[in-house]
mmCIF file with all atom_site columns, C-alpha atoms in Angstrom:
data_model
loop_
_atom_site.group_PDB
_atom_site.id
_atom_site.type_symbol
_atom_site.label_atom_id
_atom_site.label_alt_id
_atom_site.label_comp_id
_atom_site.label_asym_id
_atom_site.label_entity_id
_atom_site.label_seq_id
_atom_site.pdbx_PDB_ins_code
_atom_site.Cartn_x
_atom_site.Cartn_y
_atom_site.Cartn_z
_atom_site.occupancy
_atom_site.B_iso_or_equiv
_atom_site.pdbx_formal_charge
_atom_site.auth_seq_id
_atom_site.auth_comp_id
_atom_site.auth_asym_id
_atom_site.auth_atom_id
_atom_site.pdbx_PDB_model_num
ATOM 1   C CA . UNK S 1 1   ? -5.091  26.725  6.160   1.00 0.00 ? 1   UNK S CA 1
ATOM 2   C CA . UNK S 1 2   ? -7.370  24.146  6.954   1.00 0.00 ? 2   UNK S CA 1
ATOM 3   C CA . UNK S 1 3   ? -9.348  23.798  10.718  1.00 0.00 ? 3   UNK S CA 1
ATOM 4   C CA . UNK S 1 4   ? -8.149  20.817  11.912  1.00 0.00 ? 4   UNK S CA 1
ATOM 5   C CA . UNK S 1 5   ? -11.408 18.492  13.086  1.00 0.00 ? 5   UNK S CA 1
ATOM 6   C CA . UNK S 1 6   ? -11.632 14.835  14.661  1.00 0.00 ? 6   UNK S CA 1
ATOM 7   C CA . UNK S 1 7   ? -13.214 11.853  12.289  1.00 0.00 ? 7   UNK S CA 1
ATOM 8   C CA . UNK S 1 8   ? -12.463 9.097   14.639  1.00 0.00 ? 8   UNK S CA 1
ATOM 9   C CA . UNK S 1 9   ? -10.926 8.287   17.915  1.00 0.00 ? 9   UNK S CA 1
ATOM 10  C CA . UNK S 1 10  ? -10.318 4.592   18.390  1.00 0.00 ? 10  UNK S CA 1
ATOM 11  C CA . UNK S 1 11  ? -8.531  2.116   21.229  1.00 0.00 ? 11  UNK S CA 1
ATOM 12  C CA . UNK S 1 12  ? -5.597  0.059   19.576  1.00 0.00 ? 12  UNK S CA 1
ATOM 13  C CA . UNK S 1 13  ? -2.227  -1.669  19.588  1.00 0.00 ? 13  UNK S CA 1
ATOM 14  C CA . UNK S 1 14  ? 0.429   -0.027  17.268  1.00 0.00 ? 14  UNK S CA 1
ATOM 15  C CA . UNK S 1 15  ? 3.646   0.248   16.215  1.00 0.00 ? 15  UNK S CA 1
ATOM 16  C CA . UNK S 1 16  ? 4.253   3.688   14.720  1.00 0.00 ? 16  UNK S CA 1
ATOM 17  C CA . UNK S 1 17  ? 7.901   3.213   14.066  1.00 0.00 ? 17  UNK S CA 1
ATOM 18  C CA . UNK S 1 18  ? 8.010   -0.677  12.698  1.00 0.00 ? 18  UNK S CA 1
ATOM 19  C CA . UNK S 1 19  ? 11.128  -2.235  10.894  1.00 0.00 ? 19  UNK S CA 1
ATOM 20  C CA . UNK S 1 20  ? 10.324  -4.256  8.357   1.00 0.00 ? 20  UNK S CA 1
ATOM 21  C CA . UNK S 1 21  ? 12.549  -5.940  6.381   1.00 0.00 ? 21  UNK S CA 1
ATOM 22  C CA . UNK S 1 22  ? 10.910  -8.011  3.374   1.00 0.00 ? 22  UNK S CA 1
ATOM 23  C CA . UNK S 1 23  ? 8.318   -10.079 4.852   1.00 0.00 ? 23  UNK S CA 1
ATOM 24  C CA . UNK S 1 24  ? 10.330  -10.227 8.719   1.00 0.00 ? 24  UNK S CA 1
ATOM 25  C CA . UNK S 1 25  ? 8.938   -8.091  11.399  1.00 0.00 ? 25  UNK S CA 1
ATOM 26  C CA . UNK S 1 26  ? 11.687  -6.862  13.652  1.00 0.00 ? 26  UNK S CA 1
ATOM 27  C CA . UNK S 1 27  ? 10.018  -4.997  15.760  1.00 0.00 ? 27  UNK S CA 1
ATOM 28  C CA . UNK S 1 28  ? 7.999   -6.391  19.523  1.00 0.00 ? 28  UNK S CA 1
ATOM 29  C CA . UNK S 1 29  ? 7.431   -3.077  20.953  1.00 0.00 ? 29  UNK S CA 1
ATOM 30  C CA . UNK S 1 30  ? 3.304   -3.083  20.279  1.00 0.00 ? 30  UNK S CA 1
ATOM 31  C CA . UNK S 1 31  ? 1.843   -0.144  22.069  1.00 0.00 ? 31  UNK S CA 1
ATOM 32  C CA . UNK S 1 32  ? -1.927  0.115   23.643  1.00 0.00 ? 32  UNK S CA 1
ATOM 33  C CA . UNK S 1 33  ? -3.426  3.429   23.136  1.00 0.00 ? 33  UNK S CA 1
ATOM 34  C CA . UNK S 1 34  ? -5.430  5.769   21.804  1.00 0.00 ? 34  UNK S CA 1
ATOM 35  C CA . UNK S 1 35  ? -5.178  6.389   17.989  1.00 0.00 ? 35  UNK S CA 1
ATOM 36  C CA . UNK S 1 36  ? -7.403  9.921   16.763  1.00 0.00 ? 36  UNK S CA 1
ATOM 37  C CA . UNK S 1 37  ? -7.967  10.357  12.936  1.00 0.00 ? 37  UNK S CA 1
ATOM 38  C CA . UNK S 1 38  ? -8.405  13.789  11.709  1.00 0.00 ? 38  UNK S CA 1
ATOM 39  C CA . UNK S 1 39  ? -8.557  15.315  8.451   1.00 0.00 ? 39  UNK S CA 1
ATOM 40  C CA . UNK S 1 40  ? -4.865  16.566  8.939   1.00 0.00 ? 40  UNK S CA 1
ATOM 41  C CA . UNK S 1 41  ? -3.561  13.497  10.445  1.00 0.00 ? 41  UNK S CA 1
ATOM 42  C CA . UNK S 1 42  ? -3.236  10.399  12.689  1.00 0.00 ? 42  UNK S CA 1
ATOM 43  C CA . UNK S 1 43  ? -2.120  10.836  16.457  1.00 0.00 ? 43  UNK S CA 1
ATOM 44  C CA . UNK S 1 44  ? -0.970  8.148   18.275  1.00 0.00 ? 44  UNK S CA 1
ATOM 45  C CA . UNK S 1 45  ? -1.073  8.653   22.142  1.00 0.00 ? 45  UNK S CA 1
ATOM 46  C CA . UNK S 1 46  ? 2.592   7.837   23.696  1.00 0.00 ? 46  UNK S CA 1
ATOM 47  C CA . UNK S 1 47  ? 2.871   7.938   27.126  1.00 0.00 ? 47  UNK S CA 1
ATOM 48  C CA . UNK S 1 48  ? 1.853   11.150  28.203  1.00 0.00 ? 48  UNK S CA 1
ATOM 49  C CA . UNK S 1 49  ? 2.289   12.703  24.585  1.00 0.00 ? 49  UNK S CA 1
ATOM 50  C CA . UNK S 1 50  ? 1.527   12.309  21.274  1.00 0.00 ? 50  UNK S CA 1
ATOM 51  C CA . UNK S 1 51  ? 2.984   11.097  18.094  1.00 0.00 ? 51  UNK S CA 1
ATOM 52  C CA . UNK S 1 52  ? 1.829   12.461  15.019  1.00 0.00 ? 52  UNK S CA 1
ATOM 53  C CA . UNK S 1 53  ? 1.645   11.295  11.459  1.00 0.00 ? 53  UNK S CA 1
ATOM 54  C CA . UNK S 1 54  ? 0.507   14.394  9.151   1.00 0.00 ? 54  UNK S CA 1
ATOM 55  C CA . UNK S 1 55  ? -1.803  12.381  6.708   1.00 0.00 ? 55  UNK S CA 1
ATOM 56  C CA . UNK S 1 56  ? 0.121   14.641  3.516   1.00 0.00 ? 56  UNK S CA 1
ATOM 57  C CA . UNK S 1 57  ? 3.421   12.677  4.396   1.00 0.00 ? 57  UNK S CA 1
ATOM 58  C CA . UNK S 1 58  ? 1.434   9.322   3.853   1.00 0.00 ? 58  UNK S CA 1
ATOM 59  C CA . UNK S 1 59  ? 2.590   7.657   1.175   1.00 0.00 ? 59  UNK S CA 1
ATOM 60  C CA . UNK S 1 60  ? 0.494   4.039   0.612   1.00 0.00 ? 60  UNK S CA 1
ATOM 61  C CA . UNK S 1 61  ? -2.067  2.537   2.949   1.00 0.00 ? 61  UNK S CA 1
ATOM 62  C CA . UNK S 1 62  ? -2.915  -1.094  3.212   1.00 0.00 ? 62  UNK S CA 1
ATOM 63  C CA . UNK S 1 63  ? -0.216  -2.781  1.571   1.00 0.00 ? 63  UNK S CA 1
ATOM 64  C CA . UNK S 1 64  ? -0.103  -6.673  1.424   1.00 0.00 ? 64  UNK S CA 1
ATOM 65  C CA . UNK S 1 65  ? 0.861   -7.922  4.803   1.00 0.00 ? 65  UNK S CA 1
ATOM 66  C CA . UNK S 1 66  ? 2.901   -11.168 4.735   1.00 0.00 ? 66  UNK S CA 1
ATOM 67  C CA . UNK S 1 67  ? 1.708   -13.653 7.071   1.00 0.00 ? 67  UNK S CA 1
ATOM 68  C CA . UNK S 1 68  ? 5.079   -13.568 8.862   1.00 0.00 ? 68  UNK S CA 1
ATOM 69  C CA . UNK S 1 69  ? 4.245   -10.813 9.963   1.00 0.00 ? 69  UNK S CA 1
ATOM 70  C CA . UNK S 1 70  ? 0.187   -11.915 10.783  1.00 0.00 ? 70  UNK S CA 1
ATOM 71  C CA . UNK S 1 71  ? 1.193   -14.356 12.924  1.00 0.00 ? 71  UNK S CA 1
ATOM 72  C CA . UNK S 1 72  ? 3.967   -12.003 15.019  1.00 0.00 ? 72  UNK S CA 1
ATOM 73  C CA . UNK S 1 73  ? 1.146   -9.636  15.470  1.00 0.00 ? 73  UNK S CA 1
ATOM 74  C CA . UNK S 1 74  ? -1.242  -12.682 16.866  1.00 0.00 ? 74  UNK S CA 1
ATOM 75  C CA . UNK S 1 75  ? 1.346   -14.098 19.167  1.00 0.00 ? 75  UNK S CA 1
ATOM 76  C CA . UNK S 1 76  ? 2.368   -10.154 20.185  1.00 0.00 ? 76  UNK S CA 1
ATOM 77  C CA . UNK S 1 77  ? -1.268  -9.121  20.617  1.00 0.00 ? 77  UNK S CA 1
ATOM 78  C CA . UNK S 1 78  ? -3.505  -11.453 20.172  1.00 0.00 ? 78  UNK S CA 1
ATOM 79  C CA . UNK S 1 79  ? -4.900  -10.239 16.573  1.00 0.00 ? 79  UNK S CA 1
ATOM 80  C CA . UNK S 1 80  ? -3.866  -11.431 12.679  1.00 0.00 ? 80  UNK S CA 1
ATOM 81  C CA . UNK S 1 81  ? -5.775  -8.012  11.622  1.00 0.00 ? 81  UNK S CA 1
ATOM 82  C CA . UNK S 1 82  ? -3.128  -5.716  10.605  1.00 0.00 ? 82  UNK S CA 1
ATOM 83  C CA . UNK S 1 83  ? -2.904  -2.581  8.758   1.00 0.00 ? 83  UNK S CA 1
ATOM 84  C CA . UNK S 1 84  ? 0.912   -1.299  7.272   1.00 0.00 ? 84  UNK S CA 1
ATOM 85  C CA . UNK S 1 85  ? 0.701   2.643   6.815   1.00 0.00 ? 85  UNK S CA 1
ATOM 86  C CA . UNK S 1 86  ? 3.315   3.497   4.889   1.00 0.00 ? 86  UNK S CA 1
ATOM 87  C CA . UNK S 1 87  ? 4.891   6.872   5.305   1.00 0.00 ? 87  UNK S CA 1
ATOM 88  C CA . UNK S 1 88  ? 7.690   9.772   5.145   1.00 0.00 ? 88  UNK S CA 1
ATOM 89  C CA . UNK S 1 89  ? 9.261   11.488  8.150   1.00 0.00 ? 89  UNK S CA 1
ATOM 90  C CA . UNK S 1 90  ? 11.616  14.277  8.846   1.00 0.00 ? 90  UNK S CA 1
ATOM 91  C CA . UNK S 1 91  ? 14.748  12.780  8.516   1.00 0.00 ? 91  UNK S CA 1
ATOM 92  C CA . UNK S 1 92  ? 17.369  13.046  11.848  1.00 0.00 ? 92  UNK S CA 1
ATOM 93  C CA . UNK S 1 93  ? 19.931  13.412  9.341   1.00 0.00 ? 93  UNK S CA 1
ATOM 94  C CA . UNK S 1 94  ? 19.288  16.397  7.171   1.00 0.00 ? 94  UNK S CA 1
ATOM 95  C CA . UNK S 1 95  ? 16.534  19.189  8.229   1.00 0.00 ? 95  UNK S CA 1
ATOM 96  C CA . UNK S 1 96  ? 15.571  18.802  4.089   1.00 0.00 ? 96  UNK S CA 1
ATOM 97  C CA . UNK S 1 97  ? 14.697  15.412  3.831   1.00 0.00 ? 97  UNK S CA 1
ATOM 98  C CA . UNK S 1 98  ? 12.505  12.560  4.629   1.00 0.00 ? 98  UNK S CA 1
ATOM 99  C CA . UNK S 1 99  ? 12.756  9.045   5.930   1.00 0.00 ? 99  UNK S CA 1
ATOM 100 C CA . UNK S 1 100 ? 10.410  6.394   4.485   1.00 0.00 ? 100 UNK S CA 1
ATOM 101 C CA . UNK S 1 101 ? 8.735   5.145   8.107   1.00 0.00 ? 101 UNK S CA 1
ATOM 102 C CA . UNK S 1 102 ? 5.834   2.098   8.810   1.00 0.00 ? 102 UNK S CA 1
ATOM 103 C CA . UNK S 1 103 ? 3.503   2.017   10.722  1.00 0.00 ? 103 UNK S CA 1
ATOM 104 C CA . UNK S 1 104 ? 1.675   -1.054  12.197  1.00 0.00 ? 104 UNK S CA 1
ATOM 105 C CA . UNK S 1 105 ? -1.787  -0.968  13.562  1.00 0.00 ? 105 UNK S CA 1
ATOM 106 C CA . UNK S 1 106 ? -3.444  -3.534  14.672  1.00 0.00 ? 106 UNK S CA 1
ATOM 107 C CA . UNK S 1 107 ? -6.985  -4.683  16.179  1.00 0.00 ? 107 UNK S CA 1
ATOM 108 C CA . UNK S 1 108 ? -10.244 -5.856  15.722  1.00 0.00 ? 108 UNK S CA 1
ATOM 109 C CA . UNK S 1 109 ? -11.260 -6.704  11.973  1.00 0.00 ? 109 UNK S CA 1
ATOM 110 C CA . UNK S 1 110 ? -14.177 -4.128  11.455  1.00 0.00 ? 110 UNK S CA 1
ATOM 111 C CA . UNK S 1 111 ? -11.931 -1.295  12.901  1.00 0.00 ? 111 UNK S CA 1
ATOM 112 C CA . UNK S 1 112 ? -8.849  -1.920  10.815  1.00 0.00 ? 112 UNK S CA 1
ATOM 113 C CA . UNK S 1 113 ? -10.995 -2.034  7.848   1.00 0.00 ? 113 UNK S CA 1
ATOM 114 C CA . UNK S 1 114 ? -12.850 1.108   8.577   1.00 0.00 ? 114 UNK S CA 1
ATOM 115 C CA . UNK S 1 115 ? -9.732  2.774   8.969   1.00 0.00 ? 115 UNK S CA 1
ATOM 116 C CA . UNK S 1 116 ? -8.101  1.785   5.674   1.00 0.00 ? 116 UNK S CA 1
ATOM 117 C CA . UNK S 1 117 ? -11.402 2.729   4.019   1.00 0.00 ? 117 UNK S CA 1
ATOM 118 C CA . UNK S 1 118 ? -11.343 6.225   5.395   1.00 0.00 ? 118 UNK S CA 1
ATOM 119 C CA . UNK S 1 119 ? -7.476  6.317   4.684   1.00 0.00 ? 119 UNK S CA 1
ATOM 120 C CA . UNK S 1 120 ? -6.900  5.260   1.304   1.00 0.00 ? 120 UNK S CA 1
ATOM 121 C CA . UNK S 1 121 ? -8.893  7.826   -0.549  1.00 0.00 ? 121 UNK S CA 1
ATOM 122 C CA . UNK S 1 122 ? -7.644  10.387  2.059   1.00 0.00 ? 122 UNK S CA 1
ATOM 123 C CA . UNK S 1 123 ? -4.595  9.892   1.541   1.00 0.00 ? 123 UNK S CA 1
ATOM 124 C CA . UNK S 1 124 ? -4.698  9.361   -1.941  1.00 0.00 ? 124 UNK S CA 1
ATOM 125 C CA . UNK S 1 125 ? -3.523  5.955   -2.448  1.00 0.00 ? 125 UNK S CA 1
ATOM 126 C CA . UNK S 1 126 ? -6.207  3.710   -4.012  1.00 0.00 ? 126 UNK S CA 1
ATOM 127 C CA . UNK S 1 127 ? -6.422  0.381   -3.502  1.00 0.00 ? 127 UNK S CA 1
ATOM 128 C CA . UNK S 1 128 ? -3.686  -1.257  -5.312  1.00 0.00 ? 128 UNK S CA 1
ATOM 129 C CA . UNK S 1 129 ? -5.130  -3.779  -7.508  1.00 0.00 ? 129 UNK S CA 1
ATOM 130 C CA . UNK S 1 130 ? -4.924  -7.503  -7.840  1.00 0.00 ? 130 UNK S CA 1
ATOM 131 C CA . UNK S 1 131 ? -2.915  -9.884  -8.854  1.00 0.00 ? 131 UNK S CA 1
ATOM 132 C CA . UNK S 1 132 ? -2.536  -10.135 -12.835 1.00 0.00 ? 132 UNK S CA 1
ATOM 133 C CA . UNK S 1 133 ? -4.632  -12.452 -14.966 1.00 0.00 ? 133 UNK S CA 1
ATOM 134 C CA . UNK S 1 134 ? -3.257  -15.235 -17.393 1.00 0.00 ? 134 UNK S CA 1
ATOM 135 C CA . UNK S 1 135 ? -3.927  -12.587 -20.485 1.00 0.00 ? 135 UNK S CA 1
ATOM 136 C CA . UNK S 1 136 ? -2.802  -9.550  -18.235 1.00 0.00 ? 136 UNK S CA 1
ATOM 137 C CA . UNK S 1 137 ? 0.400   -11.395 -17.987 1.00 0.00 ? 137 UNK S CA 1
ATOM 138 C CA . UNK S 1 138 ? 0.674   -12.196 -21.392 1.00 0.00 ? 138 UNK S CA 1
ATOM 139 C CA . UNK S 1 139 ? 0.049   -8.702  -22.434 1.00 0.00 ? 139 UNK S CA 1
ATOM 140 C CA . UNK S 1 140 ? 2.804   -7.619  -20.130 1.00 0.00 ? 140 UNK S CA 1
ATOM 141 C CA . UNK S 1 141 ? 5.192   -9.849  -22.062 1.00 0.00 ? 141 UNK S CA 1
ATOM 142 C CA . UNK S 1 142 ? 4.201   -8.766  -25.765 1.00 0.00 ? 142 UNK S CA 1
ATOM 143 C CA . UNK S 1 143 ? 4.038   -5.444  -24.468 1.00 0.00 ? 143 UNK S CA 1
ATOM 144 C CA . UNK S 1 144 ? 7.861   -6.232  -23.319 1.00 0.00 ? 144 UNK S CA 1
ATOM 145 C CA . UNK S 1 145 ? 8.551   -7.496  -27.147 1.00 0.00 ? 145 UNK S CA 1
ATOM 146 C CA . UNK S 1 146 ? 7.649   -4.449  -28.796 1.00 0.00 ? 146 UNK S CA 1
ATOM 147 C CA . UNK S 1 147 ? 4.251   -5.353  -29.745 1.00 0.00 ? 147 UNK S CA 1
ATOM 148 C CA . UNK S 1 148 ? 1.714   -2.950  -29.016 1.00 0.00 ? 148 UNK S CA 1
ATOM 149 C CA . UNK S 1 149 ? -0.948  -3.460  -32.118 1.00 0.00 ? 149 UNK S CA 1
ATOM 150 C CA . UNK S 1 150 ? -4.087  -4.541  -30.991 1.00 0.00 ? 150 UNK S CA 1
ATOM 151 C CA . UNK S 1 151 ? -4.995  -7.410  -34.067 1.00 0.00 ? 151 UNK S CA 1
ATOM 152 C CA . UNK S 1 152 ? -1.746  -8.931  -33.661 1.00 0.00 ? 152 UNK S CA 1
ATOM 153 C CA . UNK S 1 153 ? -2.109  -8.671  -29.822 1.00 0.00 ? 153 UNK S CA 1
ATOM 154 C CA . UNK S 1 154 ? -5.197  -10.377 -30.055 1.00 0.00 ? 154 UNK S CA 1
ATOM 155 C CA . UNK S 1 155 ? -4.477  -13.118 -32.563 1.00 0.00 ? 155 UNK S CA 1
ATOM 156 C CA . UNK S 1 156 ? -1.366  -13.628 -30.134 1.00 0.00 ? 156 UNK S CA 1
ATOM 157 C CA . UNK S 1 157 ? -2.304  -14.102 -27.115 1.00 0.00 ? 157 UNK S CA 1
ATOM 158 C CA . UNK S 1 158 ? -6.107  -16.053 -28.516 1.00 0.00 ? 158 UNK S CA 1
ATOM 159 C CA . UNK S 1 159 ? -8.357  -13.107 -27.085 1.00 0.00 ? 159 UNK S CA 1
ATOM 160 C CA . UNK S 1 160 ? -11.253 -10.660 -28.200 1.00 0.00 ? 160 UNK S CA 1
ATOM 161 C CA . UNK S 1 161 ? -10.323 -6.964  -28.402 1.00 0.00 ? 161 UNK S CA 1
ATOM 162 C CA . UNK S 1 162 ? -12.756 -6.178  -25.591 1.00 0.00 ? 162 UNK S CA 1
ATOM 163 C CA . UNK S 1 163 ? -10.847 -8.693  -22.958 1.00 0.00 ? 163 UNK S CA 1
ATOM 164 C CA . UNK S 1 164 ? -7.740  -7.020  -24.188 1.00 0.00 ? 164 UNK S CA 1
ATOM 165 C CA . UNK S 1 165 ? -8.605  -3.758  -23.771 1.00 0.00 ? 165 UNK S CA 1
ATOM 166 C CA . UNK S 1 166 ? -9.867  -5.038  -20.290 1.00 0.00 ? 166 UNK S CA 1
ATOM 167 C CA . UNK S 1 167 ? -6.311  -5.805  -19.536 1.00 0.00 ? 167 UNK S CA 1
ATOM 168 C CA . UNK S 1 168 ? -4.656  -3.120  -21.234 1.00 0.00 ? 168 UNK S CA 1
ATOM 169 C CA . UNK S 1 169 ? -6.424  -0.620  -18.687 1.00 0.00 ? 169 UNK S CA 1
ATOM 170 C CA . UNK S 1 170 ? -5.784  -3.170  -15.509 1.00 0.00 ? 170 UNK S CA 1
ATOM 171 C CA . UNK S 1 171 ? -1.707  -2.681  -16.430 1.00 0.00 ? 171 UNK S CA 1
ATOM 172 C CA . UNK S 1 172 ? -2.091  0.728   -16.800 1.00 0.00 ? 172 UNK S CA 1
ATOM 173 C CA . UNK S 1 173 ? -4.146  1.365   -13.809 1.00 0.00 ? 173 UNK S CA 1
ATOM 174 C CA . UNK S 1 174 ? -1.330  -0.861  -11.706 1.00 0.00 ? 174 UNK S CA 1
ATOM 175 C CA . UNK S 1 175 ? 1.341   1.351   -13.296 1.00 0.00 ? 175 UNK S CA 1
ATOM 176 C CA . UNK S 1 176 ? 3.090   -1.238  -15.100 1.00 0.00 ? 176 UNK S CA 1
ATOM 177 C CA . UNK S 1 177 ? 3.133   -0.054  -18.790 1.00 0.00 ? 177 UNK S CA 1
ATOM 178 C CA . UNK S 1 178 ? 2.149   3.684   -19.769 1.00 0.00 ? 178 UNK S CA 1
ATOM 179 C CA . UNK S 1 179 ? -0.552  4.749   -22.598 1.00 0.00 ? 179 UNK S CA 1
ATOM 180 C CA . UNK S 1 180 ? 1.312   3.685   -25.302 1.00 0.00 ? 180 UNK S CA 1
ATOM 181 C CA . UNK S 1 181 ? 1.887   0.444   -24.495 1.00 0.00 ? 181 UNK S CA 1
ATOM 182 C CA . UNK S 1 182 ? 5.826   0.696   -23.275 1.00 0.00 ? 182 UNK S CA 1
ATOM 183 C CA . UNK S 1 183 ? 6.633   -0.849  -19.708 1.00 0.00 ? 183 UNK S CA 1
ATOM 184 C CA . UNK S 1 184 ? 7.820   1.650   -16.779 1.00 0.00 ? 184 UNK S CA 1
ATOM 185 C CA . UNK S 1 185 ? 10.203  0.419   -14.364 1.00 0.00 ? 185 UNK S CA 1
ATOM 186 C CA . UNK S 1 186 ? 7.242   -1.019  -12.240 1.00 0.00 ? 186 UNK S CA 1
ATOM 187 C CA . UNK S 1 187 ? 6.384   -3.598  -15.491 1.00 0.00 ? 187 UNK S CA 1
ATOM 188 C CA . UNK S 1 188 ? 10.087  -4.343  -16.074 1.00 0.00 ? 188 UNK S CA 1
ATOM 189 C CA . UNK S 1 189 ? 10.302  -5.821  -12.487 1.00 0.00 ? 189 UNK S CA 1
ATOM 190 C CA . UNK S 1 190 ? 7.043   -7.533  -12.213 1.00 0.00 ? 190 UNK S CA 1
ATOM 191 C CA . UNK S 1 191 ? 7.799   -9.470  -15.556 1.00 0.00 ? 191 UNK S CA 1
ATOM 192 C CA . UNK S 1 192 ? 11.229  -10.250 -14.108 1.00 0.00 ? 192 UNK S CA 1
ATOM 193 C CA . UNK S 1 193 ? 9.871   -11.989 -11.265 1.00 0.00 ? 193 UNK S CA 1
ATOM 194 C CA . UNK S 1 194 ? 7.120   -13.997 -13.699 1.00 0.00 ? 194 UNK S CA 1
ATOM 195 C CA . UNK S 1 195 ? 10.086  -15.438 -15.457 1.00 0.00 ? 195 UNK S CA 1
#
């Protein structure tokens, strides 16, 4: 078993339990403390304890954060520099399972970036890529028709095979159509919400 050591020990407001629902912060209870990153996890000093998120039960880190949610944090705490850690806790119904659990951290621009650079390769969640271009979408919608050969693909949607194969990888790499050109369950709901 691995030696548990320190990588960072920063000041900064958090919410280690936040509910979020869609882009509407419902939580206010911001804490000032003491956040320590080690390779085993993230502590959060609580009162005259700790609170403990073992990076293993981390899940994503830096999703989007809605500006809803920017501008609760500003009036809260006086920052729009937020970071959403997304992750999965014992559950307080059943000793077997897990809980899917946010956590909110916010403070000064340089730190919250350091921390999501250190976090997202730690924790294994890469940074999840950008928005789709015009071709990536069209792909995603021949893909979606059953079209998956790469002449007609490019004759359809007016592109060389080199942009294409550009944006072949890009939906891949976002996890919205699989090797063979067939959409997962990700693509199936992003090209319901294009349409």
């Amino acid at each position: 078993m691995a030696q548990e050591q320190g990588i960072a020990k920063v000041d900064l407001n958090y919410i280690f339990k936040a509910v979020i629902m869609g882009t509407s912060l419902y939580s206010d209870n911001w804490e000032k403390g003491v956040l320590y990153l080690t390779n085993l996890n993230l502590w959060f000093s609580e009162g005259k304890g700790w609170f403990t998120i073992p990076l293993r039960n981390i899940t994503m880190v830096g999703r989007e954060v809605p500006n809803t949610i920017r501008l609760k944090a500003q009036r809260g705490i006086g920052t729009i520099h937020v970071l959403i850690i997304d992750y999965l806790q014992p559950s307080s119904v059943s000793a077997d399972s897990y809980a899917s659990s946010v956590a909110l951290l916010g403070g000064n621009e340089a730190v919250i970036n350091t921390l999501k650079a250190y976090l997202q390769p730690m924790c294994g969640t890469p940074p999840r890529s950008q928005s789709l271009s015009d071709i990536d979408k069209k792909l995603l919608y021949m893909l979606y028709t059953g079209i998956n050969d790469m002449k007609k693909l490019s004759f359809l949607i007016g592109t060389d095979n080199e942009t294409l194969t550009g944006s072949f990888k890009n939906l891949r790499d976002q996890g919205l159509c699989d090797t063979m050109g067939k959409l997962t369950q990700e693509g199936m709901t992003k090209l319901k919400e294009m349409m």
